[in-house]
Structure formats: C-alpha cells, structure tokens
Coordinates of C-alpha atoms and ligand atoms in Angstrom, one line a residue:
M6 CA -11.9 23.8 25.9
C7 CA -13.2 21.8 23.1
A8 CA -10.9 18.9 21.4
V9 CA -9.4 19.3 18.0
V10 CA -7.8 15.7 16.1
G11 CA -6.4 15.5 12.5
V12 CA -5.3 12.1 10.6
F13 CA -3.8 12.7 7.4
G14 CA -2.0 9.9 4.9
V15 CA -3.9 7.0 5.7
E16 CA -7.2 5.2 4.5
N17 CA -9.2 5.1 7.0
A18 CA -8.7 8.6 8.6
S19 CA -12.4 9.5 9.3
Q20 CA -12.5 6.0 11.5
L21 CA -9.1 6.9 13.3
A22 CA -10.2 10.3 13.8
Y23 CA -14.0 9.0 15.1
Y24 CA -11.7 7.0 17.4
A25 CA -10.0 9.4 18.6
L26 CA -12.7 12.2 19.3
F27 CA -13.9 9.6 21.3
A28 CA -11.3 9.3 23.8
M29 CA -11.2 12.9 24.2
Q30 CA -15.3 13.1 24.6
H31 CA -14.6 14.8 27.7
R32 CA -13.0 17.9 26.5
G33 CA -16.8 18.5 25.1
Q34 CA -19.9 17.0 24.3
E35 CA -22.1 19.9 23.2
S36 CA -21.6 18.9 19.7
T37 CA -18.8 16.7 17.1
G38 CA -17.9 16.6 13.9
I39 CA -15.3 14.8 11.0
S40 CA -14.7 16.7 8.0
S41 CA -12.7 14.2 5.2
A42 CA -10.6 15.6 2.4
D43 CA -10.7 13.1 -0.6
G44 CA -8.3 15.4 -2.8
E45 CA -11.0 16.7 -4.9
R46 CA -13.4 18.1 -2.3
I47 CA -14.1 17.8 1.6
H48 CA -17.2 16.0 3.2
L49 CA -18.8 17.2 6.6
I50 CA -20.7 15.5 9.1
K51 CA -21.7 17.4 12.2
K52 CA -24.5 17.1 14.7
R53 CA -25.7 18.0 18.1
G54 CA -24.7 14.9 20.7
L55 CA -21.8 12.4 21.7
V56 CA -19.5 11.2 19.3
T57 CA -21.2 7.8 19.6
E58 CA -24.8 9.1 18.6
V59 CA -23.4 11.4 15.8
F60 CA -21.3 8.9 14.0
H61 CA -21.9 5.3 13.1
K62 CA -20.6 3.1 10.2
G63 CA -22.4 3.9 7.6
R64 CA -22.0 7.3 8.0
L65 CA -17.9 7.2 8.9
E66 CA -18.1 5.7 5.0
L67 CA -19.4 8.7 3.7
L68 CA -16.2 10.6 5.1
E69 CA -14.3 9.6 2.4
G70 CA -10.4 10.4 2.0
S71 CA -6.7 10.1 3.7
C72 CA -6.9 13.3 6.2
A73 CA -9.9 13.7 8.5
I74 CA -10.0 16.7 10.6
G75 CA -12.9 16.4 13.6
H76 CA -13.7 18.5 16.7
N77 CA -15.8 18.2 20.0
R78 CA -17.4 21.2 21.1
Y79 CA -18.1 22.3 24.6
S80 CA -20.2 25.3 24.4
T81 CA -21.2 27.8 27.3
A82 CA -25.0 27.7 28.2
G83 CA -27.5 28.3 25.6
K84 CA -25.0 28.6 22.4
D85 CA -26.4 24.8 21.2
S86 CA -27.5 25.4 17.8
V87 CA -25.9 22.8 15.5
L88 CA -24.5 25.7 13.6
D89 CA -22.0 26.0 16.2
A90 CA -20.6 22.8 15.5
Q91 CA -17.1 22.2 14.0
P92 CA -14.9 22.0 12.0
V93 CA -16.2 25.1 9.9
F94 CA -16.6 24.4 6.4
A95 CA -16.5 26.6 3.4
K96 CA -16.0 27.4 -0.5
Y97 CA -14.1 30.7 -1.3
K98 CA -11.7 31.7 -4.1
L99 CA -8.4 28.7 -4.0
G100 CA -11.3 26.1 -3.7
E101 CA -12.7 24.2 -0.1
I102 CA -11.3 24.9 3.1
S103 CA -12.5 23.4 6.8
V104 CA -11.2 24.8 10.2
A105 CA -11.5 23.0 13.7
H106 CA -10.2 25.4 16.6
N107 CA -9.9 24.6 20.2
G108 CA -9.3 28.0 22.4
N109 CA -10.4 31.3 22.3
L110 CA -9.3 34.4 20.5
S111 CA -9.1 37.3 22.6
N112 CA -9.5 40.2 19.9
K113 CA -12.7 38.4 18.3
F114 CA -14.6 41.1 18.5
E115 CA -12.6 43.4 17.3
V116 CA -11.8 41.3 14.2
R117 CA -15.8 40.7 13.8
D118 CA -16.8 44.0 13.6
R119 CA -14.0 45.4 11.6
L120 CA -15.3 42.2 8.9
I121 CA -19.3 42.9 9.3
E122 CA -18.3 46.7 8.7
K123 CA -16.7 45.9 5.4
G124 CA -19.7 43.7 4.1
A125 CA -19.2 39.7 5.5
I126 CA -22.1 38.1 7.0
F127 CA -21.8 35.4 9.5
Q128 CA -23.6 32.6 10.6
T129 CA -22.6 31.8 14.0
G130 CA -20.6 33.1 17.3
M131 CA -17.8 31.4 17.2
D132 CA -14.8 32.7 16.6
T133 CA -13.7 30.4 14.5
E134 CA -15.8 32.0 11.3
N135 CA -13.4 35.2 11.8
I136 CA -10.6 32.8 10.9
V137 CA -11.9 31.5 7.6
H138 CA -13.4 34.7 7.0
L139 CA -9.8 36.4 7.1
I140 CA -8.2 33.1 5.5
A141 CA -11.1 33.9 2.4
K142 CA -10.2 37.5 2.1
S143 CA -6.5 37.7 2.4
S144 CA -4.9 38.9 -1.0
Q145 CA -1.6 35.9 -0.6
E146 CA -2.4 33.4 -3.4
K147 CA -1.3 30.1 -1.8
L148 CA -3.5 29.1 1.2
K149 CA -0.7 28.8 3.3
D150 CA 0.3 32.2 3.0
R151 CA -3.1 33.2 3.7
I152 CA -3.3 31.4 6.9
K153 CA -0.3 32.9 7.9
D154 CA -1.5 36.6 7.1
M155 CA -4.9 35.2 8.9
L156 CA -2.2 34.6 11.8
T157 CA -1.0 38.5 12.2
K158 CA -4.7 39.3 12.9
I159 CA -5.6 37.2 15.7
E160 CA -4.8 36.9 19.2
G161 CA -5.5 34.8 22.0
A162 CA -5.4 31.0 22.5
Y163 CA -5.6 28.7 19.2
C164 CA -5.2 25.0 18.7
L165 CA -5.6 25.1 14.9
I166 CA -6.5 22.2 12.5
I167 CA -6.7 23.9 8.4
Q168 CA -8.2 21.1 6.0
S169 CA -7.9 22.2 1.9
R170 CA -8.8 19.2 -0.2
S171 CA -5.1 17.9 -0.5
K172 CA -3.5 19.5 2.6
M173 CA -3.6 19.8 6.1
F174 CA -2.4 23.0 7.9
V175 CA -1.8 22.9 12.0
V176 CA -0.7 25.9 13.8
R177 CA -0.8 26.5 17.7
D178 CA -0.3 30.1 19.4
R179 CA 3.2 31.1 20.3
F180 CA 1.7 30.7 24.2
G181 CA 0.9 27.2 23.5
I182 CA -1.6 27.7 26.0
R183 CA -4.3 24.6 24.9
P184 CA -2.4 21.3 24.7
L185 CA -1.3 19.8 21.1
S186 CA 0.3 17.1 20.4
L187 CA 1.8 15.3 17.3
G188 CA 1.8 11.2 16.7
K189 CA 2.9 8.7 14.0
L190 CA 0.1 6.1 12.9
K191 CA 1.4 2.9 12.5
N192 CA 0.7 2.0 8.8
G193 CA 2.4 5.4 8.0
G194 CA 0.9 8.9 8.4
Y195 CA 0.5 11.2 11.3
I196 CA -2.2 12.4 13.8
V197 CA -2.4 15.5 15.5
A198 CA -4.7 15.7 18.6
S199 CA -5.5 17.3 21.5
E200 CA -4.6 15.2 24.1
T201 CA -2.6 12.3 23.8
C202 CA -5.1 9.9 25.3
A203 CA -6.2 9.9 21.5
F204 CA -3.3 8.1 20.1
D205 CA -3.5 5.0 22.9
L206 CA -6.7 4.9 21.4
V207 CA -5.6 4.6 18.1
G208 CA -2.4 2.7 18.7
A209 CA -0.2 5.9 17.5
E210 CA 3.3 6.2 18.5
F211 CA 3.3 10.0 20.4
V212 CA 6.3 11.7 18.2
R213 CA 6.2 15.7 20.7
D214 CA 3.9 18.3 21.2
V215 CA 3.4 20.8 18.1
K216 CA 5.7 23.8 19.7
P217 CA 4.2 27.0 20.7
G218 CA 4.1 29.0 17.9
E219 CA 4.8 26.5 15.5
M220 CA 2.9 25.7 12.1
L221 CA 3.0 22.3 10.9
T222 CA 2.0 21.2 7.0
F223 CA 1.3 17.9 5.8
H224 CA 1.3 17.3 2.5
K225 CA 1.5 14.1 0.1
N226 CA 3.8 11.3 1.8
K227 CA 6.3 13.4 2.9
E228 CA 7.5 14.4 6.3
P229 CA 5.2 17.2 7.8
K230 CA 6.9 20.7 7.1
S231 CA 7.7 22.6 10.7
E232 CA 7.9 26.0 10.4
M233 CA 8.4 28.9 13.9
I234 CA 5.6 31.6 12.5
F235 CA 6.2 33.3 16.2
E236 CA 8.8 33.3 18.6
S237 CA 7.6 30.8 21.6
D238 CA 6.1 32.0 25.0
P239 CA 5.1 28.8 26.8
H240 CA 2.4 29.6 29.1
P241 CA 0.1 26.5 29.0
C242 CA -2.9 26.1 31.3
A243 CA -2.5 24.9 34.9
F244 CA -6.5 24.0 34.6
E245 CA -5.6 21.4 31.9
Y246 CA -3.7 19.9 34.4
I247 CA -6.2 20.7 37.5
Y248 CA -9.2 19.4 35.9
F249 CA -9.3 19.4 32.3
A250 CA -7.5 17.0 30.6
R251 CA -7.8 13.4 30.9
P252 CA -5.3 11.7 34.0
D253 CA -3.6 9.4 31.2
S254 CA -2.5 11.9 28.7
I255 CA 0.8 13.5 28.9
I256 CA 0.9 17.1 28.3
G257 CA 4.4 18.8 28.1
G258 CA 6.2 15.9 29.0
K259 CA 3.9 15.3 32.2
T260 CA 1.8 13.0 32.9
V261 CA -1.6 14.9 34.4
Y262 CA -2.9 12.2 36.9
N263 CA 0.7 13.0 38.6
M264 CA 0.5 16.1 38.6
R265 CA -3.0 16.0 40.4
L266 CA -1.2 13.3 42.9
E267 CA 1.5 16.6 43.7
M268 CA -1.4 18.9 43.9
G269 CA -3.1 16.5 46.4
K270 CA 0.4 16.4 48.1
Q271 CA 1.4 19.7 48.8
L272 CA -3.0 20.4 49.7
A273 CA -2.0 18.2 52.3
K274 CA 1.3 20.1 53.7
E275 CA -0.8 23.6 53.2
T276 CA -4.0 22.5 54.8
P277 CA -4.0 19.5 56.9
A278 CA -6.8 18.3 59.0
K279 CA -7.7 16.4 61.9
I280 CA -9.5 13.2 60.1
D281 CA -10.4 9.9 59.7
L282 CA -10.7 9.4 55.9
V283 CA -9.7 11.2 52.9
L284 CA -12.9 10.8 49.7
P285 CA -12.9 12.5 46.4
V286 CA -15.2 13.7 44.6
P287 CA -15.5 11.4 41.9
D288 CA -14.2 11.8 39.4
S289 CA -12.8 15.2 39.3
G290 CA -10.9 14.9 42.8
V291 CA -9.5 10.6 42.5
A292 CA -5.9 12.0 42.0
A293 CA -5.8 14.7 44.3
A294 CA -7.7 13.2 46.8
K295 CA -5.2 10.1 46.6
G296 CA -2.3 12.5 46.7
Y297 CA -3.9 14.4 50.1
A298 CA -4.4 11.2 51.5
D299 CA -0.7 9.9 51.2
G300 CA 0.1 13.1 52.5
M301 CA -1.3 13.1 55.7
G302 CA -1.0 9.2 55.7
V303 CA -4.8 8.9 56.1
P304 CA -6.4 6.0 54.3
F305 CA -8.4 6.9 51.0
E306 CA -11.5 5.8 50.3
M307 CA -14.2 6.0 47.4
G308 CA -16.9 6.8 49.8
I309 CA -19.0 8.4 47.1
V310 CA -20.3 6.9 44.5
R311 CA -20.6 8.0 40.9
N312 CA -23.8 7.8 38.8
H313 CA -22.1 7.4 35.5
Y314 CA -24.6 8.1 33.1
V315 CA -25.2 11.8 34.1
G316 CA -22.9 14.2 32.2
R317 CA -20.7 16.9 33.7
T318 CA -22.8 19.2 36.1
F319 CA -22.1 22.3 34.0
I320 CA -23.4 21.1 30.8
E321 CA -26.9 22.6 31.8
P322 CA -27.2 25.8 31.8
T323 CA -29.7 26.4 34.7
Q324 CA -28.8 26.8 38.1
E325 CA -31.7 24.7 39.1
I326 CA -31.0 21.8 36.7
R327 CA -27.7 21.7 38.0
D328 CA -28.4 21.5 41.9
L329 CA -30.8 18.4 40.9
K330 CA -27.9 16.8 39.3
V331 CA -25.2 17.1 41.4
K332 CA -27.8 14.6 43.5
L333 CA -28.5 12.2 40.7
K334 CA -24.8 11.9 39.8
L335 CA -23.1 11.5 43.2
S336 CA -24.4 9.3 47.0
P337 CA -22.7 8.5 49.3
I338 CA -21.6 5.0 51.1
K339 CA -23.4 5.5 54.4
D340 CA -21.8 2.8 56.7
M341 CA -18.0 4.3 56.1
I342 CA -19.2 7.6 56.8
K343 CA -21.4 7.6 59.8
G344 CA -19.2 9.4 62.7
K345 CA -16.2 9.8 61.1
S346 CA -14.4 13.0 60.4
V347 CA -13.7 13.3 57.0
A348 CA -12.0 15.3 54.1
I349 CA -13.4 15.5 50.8
V350 CA -11.2 16.5 48.1
D351 CA -12.3 18.2 44.8
D352 CA -10.2 19.3 41.8
S353 CA -11.8 23.0 41.7
L354 CA -14.3 25.2 43.5
V355 CA -15.7 27.0 40.4
R356 CA -19.3 28.5 41.6
G357 CA -19.9 26.6 45.3
T358 CA -22.4 24.1 44.0
T359 CA -20.8 21.1 43.8
S360 CA -19.2 21.8 47.3
L361 CA -22.2 22.9 49.2
Q362 CA -24.4 19.6 48.2
I363 CA -21.2 17.0 49.0
V364 CA -20.9 18.8 52.3
R365 CA -24.4 18.1 53.2
M366 CA -24.8 14.8 51.4
L367 CA -21.6 13.9 54.1
K368 CA -23.4 15.6 56.9
E369 CA -26.4 13.7 56.4
A370 CA -24.9 10.6 55.8
G371 CA -23.8 11.3 59.7
A372 CA -19.9 12.3 58.6
S373 CA -19.2 14.1 62.6
E374 CA -16.8 16.8 60.3
V375 CA -16.7 17.8 57.2
H376 CA -13.2 19.0 55.6
M377 CA -13.3 20.5 52.1
R378 CA -10.4 20.4 50.5
I379 CA -9.8 22.4 46.9
A380 CA -6.4 20.8 44.9
S381 CA -6.1 24.7 43.0
P382 CA -6.2 28.0 44.1
E383 CA -9.4 30.1 44.7
I384 CA -11.0 31.4 41.2
K385 CA -11.1 34.9 41.0
F386 CA -11.0 35.7 37.2
P387 CA -12.8 34.2 34.0
C388 CA -10.5 32.6 31.8
R389 CA -10.4 34.1 27.8
Y390 CA -8.7 31.4 27.0
G391 CA -10.6 28.2 26.5
I392 CA -11.9 27.1 29.7
D393 CA -15.7 28.1 30.5
T394 CA -15.5 29.8 34.0
A395 CA -18.3 31.9 33.2
S396 CA -18.8 35.5 33.9
K397 CA -16.9 36.7 37.1
D398 CA -19.8 37.5 38.7
E399 CA -20.4 33.4 39.3
L400 CA -17.3 32.9 40.7
I401 CA -17.8 32.7 44.2
S402 CA -14.4 33.0 45.3
A403 CA -14.1 36.5 43.1
Y404 CA -16.6 38.0 46.1
K405 CA -16.3 35.9 49.0
S406 CA -13.3 35.3 51.1
V407 CA -11.7 31.4 52.0
E408 CA -14.0 31.8 55.5
E409 CA -17.1 33.3 53.6
V410 CA -17.3 30.6 51.1
C411 CA -16.5 27.6 53.9
E412 CA -19.7 29.0 55.6
Y413 CA -21.6 28.8 52.0
I414 CA -20.4 25.7 51.9
G415 CA -21.5 24.7 55.2
A416 CA -17.9 23.0 55.8
D417 CA -16.0 22.7 59.4
S418 CA -12.8 23.7 57.3
L419 CA -12.3 24.8 53.6
G420 CA -8.7 25.2 52.3
F421 CA -7.4 25.7 48.6
L422 CA -4.0 24.9 47.4
S423 CA -2.3 28.2 46.5
I424 CA -0.4 29.6 43.9
D425 CA 2.8 29.3 44.8
G426 CA 1.5 25.6 45.9
L427 CA 0.6 24.7 42.4
K428 CA 3.5 26.0 40.7
A429 CA 5.3 23.9 42.7
S430 CA 3.4 20.9 42.3
L431 CA 3.5 21.3 38.4
G432 CA 7.3 22.0 38.5
D433 CA 9.4 25.6 38.5
D434 CA 10.7 25.2 35.0
T435 CA 7.2 26.5 33.1
N436 CA 5.3 29.3 33.1
Y437 CA 1.9 28.5 33.2
S438 CA -1.4 30.4 32.7
L439 CA -2.8 30.9 35.7
V440 CA -5.1 33.5 34.9
S441 CA -8.2 32.2 36.8
F442 CA -6.3 32.3 39.7
D443 CA -4.2 35.6 39.2
G444 CA -5.9 38.1 36.7
N445 CA -2.9 37.9 34.2
Y446 CA -4.5 38.2 31.0
F447 CA -0.6 38.0 29.3
A448 CA -2.7 37.0 25.4
G449 CA -5.0 39.6 25.6
G450 CA -8.7 39.9 26.7
N451 CA -9.5 41.0 30.2
E452 CA -12.4 40.1 33.2
E453 CA -15.1 42.1 31.2
T454 CA -14.8 40.9 27.9
A455 CA -17.3 38.4 27.4
G456 CA -16.6 34.2 27.7
C457 CA -15.6 31.2 25.4
S458 CA -15.6 30.4 21.6
S459 CA -19.2 32.2 20.8
Y460 CA -21.2 34.9 21.7
A461 CA -24.6 36.1 20.5
Ligands
AMP175 P1 -18.9 24.6 41.2 O1 -20.1 23.4 41.7 O2 -19.5 25.6 40.6 O3 -18.3 25.1 42.8 O4 -18.0 24.2 40.6 C1 -17.2 23.2 40.8 C2 -16.9 21.3 39.9 O5 -16.8 21.3 38.6 C3 -15.8 20.4 40.5 O6 -15.9 19.1 40.9 C4 -15.1 20.4 39.0 O7 -14.6 19.4 38.8 C5 -16.2 21.2 38.1 N1 -15.6 21.8 36.9 C6 -14.5 23.1 37.2 N2 -14.1 24.0 36.3 C7 -15.0 23.5 35.4 C8 -15.3 24.2 33.8 N3 -15.0 24.7 33.5 N4 -16.4 22.7 33.1 C9 -17.2 22.0 33.8 N5 -16.4 21.7 35.1 C10 -16.3 21.8 35.7

C-alpha cells in the first residue's frame, strides 16, 4: 500500500510534498517522510506518526531545495520501527540518493539473499533497501543507467521515486499495478503522486497517468523525459477501486467513487434481498451501499455513525485490539433500525471481524433481519503486490464457504459480488489484477511467500 509523491522544479517543493502526503494519509498511517534536494545535498526527515504529527513548520523549513520526494507507510503488524520509514537514503559512489517505493517486490528474498551472500548489510526488512543496494552496486557509470540495471533485477509491483542531488527519476512497473499520476504545478514544475487527490489539494493540473513500464526523468527546468523501459502489460489493482484509493481520485481515467457505485448496483443485480433499508459500513462501504440502494430501489440511510478519531481497524496488530476497535469506531442509530430488515454493505470482507461485529450491533439495535452484502468477491488469496491481506490462514473465505461465513458472522444472508460482476463494474477494457480473488500471481510470487513490503 503506501503513498509516494515527488515534486520537482519549485521553490517550496517540500511544502507541496507535505500537502500531497496529507491528502494521501489514508494510504498509510504508520510513518511518513520527506527528503529534499537542493543541488548540493539531500535533506531527510522521517518518523513514525501521521503527516501532521511528524511535520510542522520549523521542520519543513529544514527541507530546502526545489525537489522533494515523500512517502506514507502502511506496514504489516509489528514492523513499526522508524528504520522502516521511507524515503530510504544512502551515500554511495556517485553521491547521495533517496528512494520512495510503493508496492512489493515478488523476488525480494532471492535478491536479498544474493546481496547478503556478497557481503551486503541491511538495516531494515524493507525491499526498498534491495533497490538502493542494486543501484549502488551496479557497474554502470550514470545513475540513470544504474537504475535501469537495477530494474532488470527486480520483479513485482513498484512505483518508484528516486532522487539524486539534482535529478528525479520516476518508474512504474510494467503491469502498472499501483497507481501513479503526473501533474503540472501552477507556478511551473511537476508533481508525481500515487493518487490524483493530492493534485487537487496543491492545485496541480492532472497531466496523465505514468505509463506501466515507463521511466520519467526530471532535470533542470526541462520537460520530463519519458522512456519506455519495459513493454506495458497493464494489470491495475482492482482493490484500489474497491477499497484503497480515495473516492475522489481518478485512476486509469475512472473516478473511484463511480466505480464503487457500479459495484453496488451490480451487487443488487446479483444478490437482491427483501429489505426496508440499505446502510453502509462507514466510510468504506458508503459508495457501494448507495449503488446497492439505487439498484434495489430501497432507501439509503447513514444508519451507523462513525467516530472519526479512531484509525482504521487494521492498524492495530492483535486480534483482541481489532475487536474492540470496531466497537469504538461504529455505533448504530437505534430508532432508524428497530424492527427493520436491513442490508448492510461493506467494500470487502477479509477476516470477518468487521462484519461479525456490525451484524451483532444491528441485531442488538433491534433490526428484524440483517443481510450482509460485500461489494467485492471472496478474498481467497493473499496479495503479493502491495495490499496487506495478511496470510492465507487469516482470510476467512479461503477456508469457509459463503454459507459458513454467513453463519460465522450471524447474518440472515450474505452475498458477495462475483468476479465477473466486478469486471463488468470496472469495465471490460482492462485486465485488472484480481490476485486476491482468483490467485493469479501474474507478476511473480505465490500464496506461500511472505506478505507486504517488509520481512523480519
Ligand atoms: P475484516 O474485518 O477483517 O473482515 O476486514 C474487512 C474490513 O477491513 C472492511 O471494512 C474493509 O473496508 C477493510 N479492509 C479491507 N482490506 C483492508 C486492508 N488491506 N487494510 C485495511 N483495511 C482493509
């Protein structure tokens, strides 16, 4: 998961990177960092915490220079060391370098083993460190050629923003699994960010998505230079549309909110229910629930109130804390629900924790029937390309049928969107990465290899 940003060719580069990271806080709340380059050296600040906690005015002022790159990190449980924060900075033969990475390398173990074999030492478990090592060890003379060399040795999902003291390089893997867009800043200069919602905040104009397999080079005041490093084979991640991206972002030319509405409408076609009301799980299920209600011709109500001061349920590592957090976060409007047959719509069901708690909550609030509807297919496989879907044994749908999951969560019925229904909602014009649903590990790795962007 994670968010990356790169700002090039403006005086207040680190300030703009800060705003962009703030707009993309939903992509990672564990740690954040910005490095800036002033032509002579790279300055770096990174820390655990939210963007607003880590950066204040005095700190940003230390990040001088007309190029800034930044990162918000979302890590798996337990990997919460500040060392795992990004960007990753290093000094090497050609000077200084800083790297921000969103994604997950599917051959990270092989690469790291080979590097360790040759005497390399590592400070963290992040695959981003592999990238820095491969660049530093390349026998090519120029940084750009070293980056290209490194790219021949890594596989999987990556959006990379790499900064030297005077240049910025941006690369997206040939599958375009994670989103990455290019924008133009009002006062000249460019911004590259994981999501277009970052452009809206800093007033940048969307130019285009970075192409799968493309490298952009930013240098001096010139237009960015584009080169295709690999042949494109686009497989954008369906989960970005389902859950991860902000609804106001545009990915692959499609507004995320509209895609979620479509998924809800399709879900109504596939799994209707006899209901009086449709409620969303706030905030993740809102757009899909609206689509489901529209499709069913039944009123949509915000019948569950969310306490916005509690973070996402996945952030806490232990199951015990996760259970409590759902209750802290969500509370039903009893008057609205009492005696009604309700459909409750969420974007996805992973371990079943949220659904179980919510069904119980709605029954306790007096609902006569509770029909759980999930606007994505059953998650049966762990993603290896940057979405934290934990290990296979934690995925309830990997081992239980729909009926068994329904019984587990205590609902009167349970319906998932089909894989074909998901494809139809997103549009048949693209091959999406559906690995969590169909187990097609097209970019390498498999269900056994350990998850997400760091390992012990
Ligand atoms: P669970 O409670 O384990 O079934 O997880 C489902 C809930 O977590 C849903 O409300 C989703 O919006 C949310 N969710 C789905 N995938 C993720 C993820 N990778 N990280 C954090 N939250 C997620």
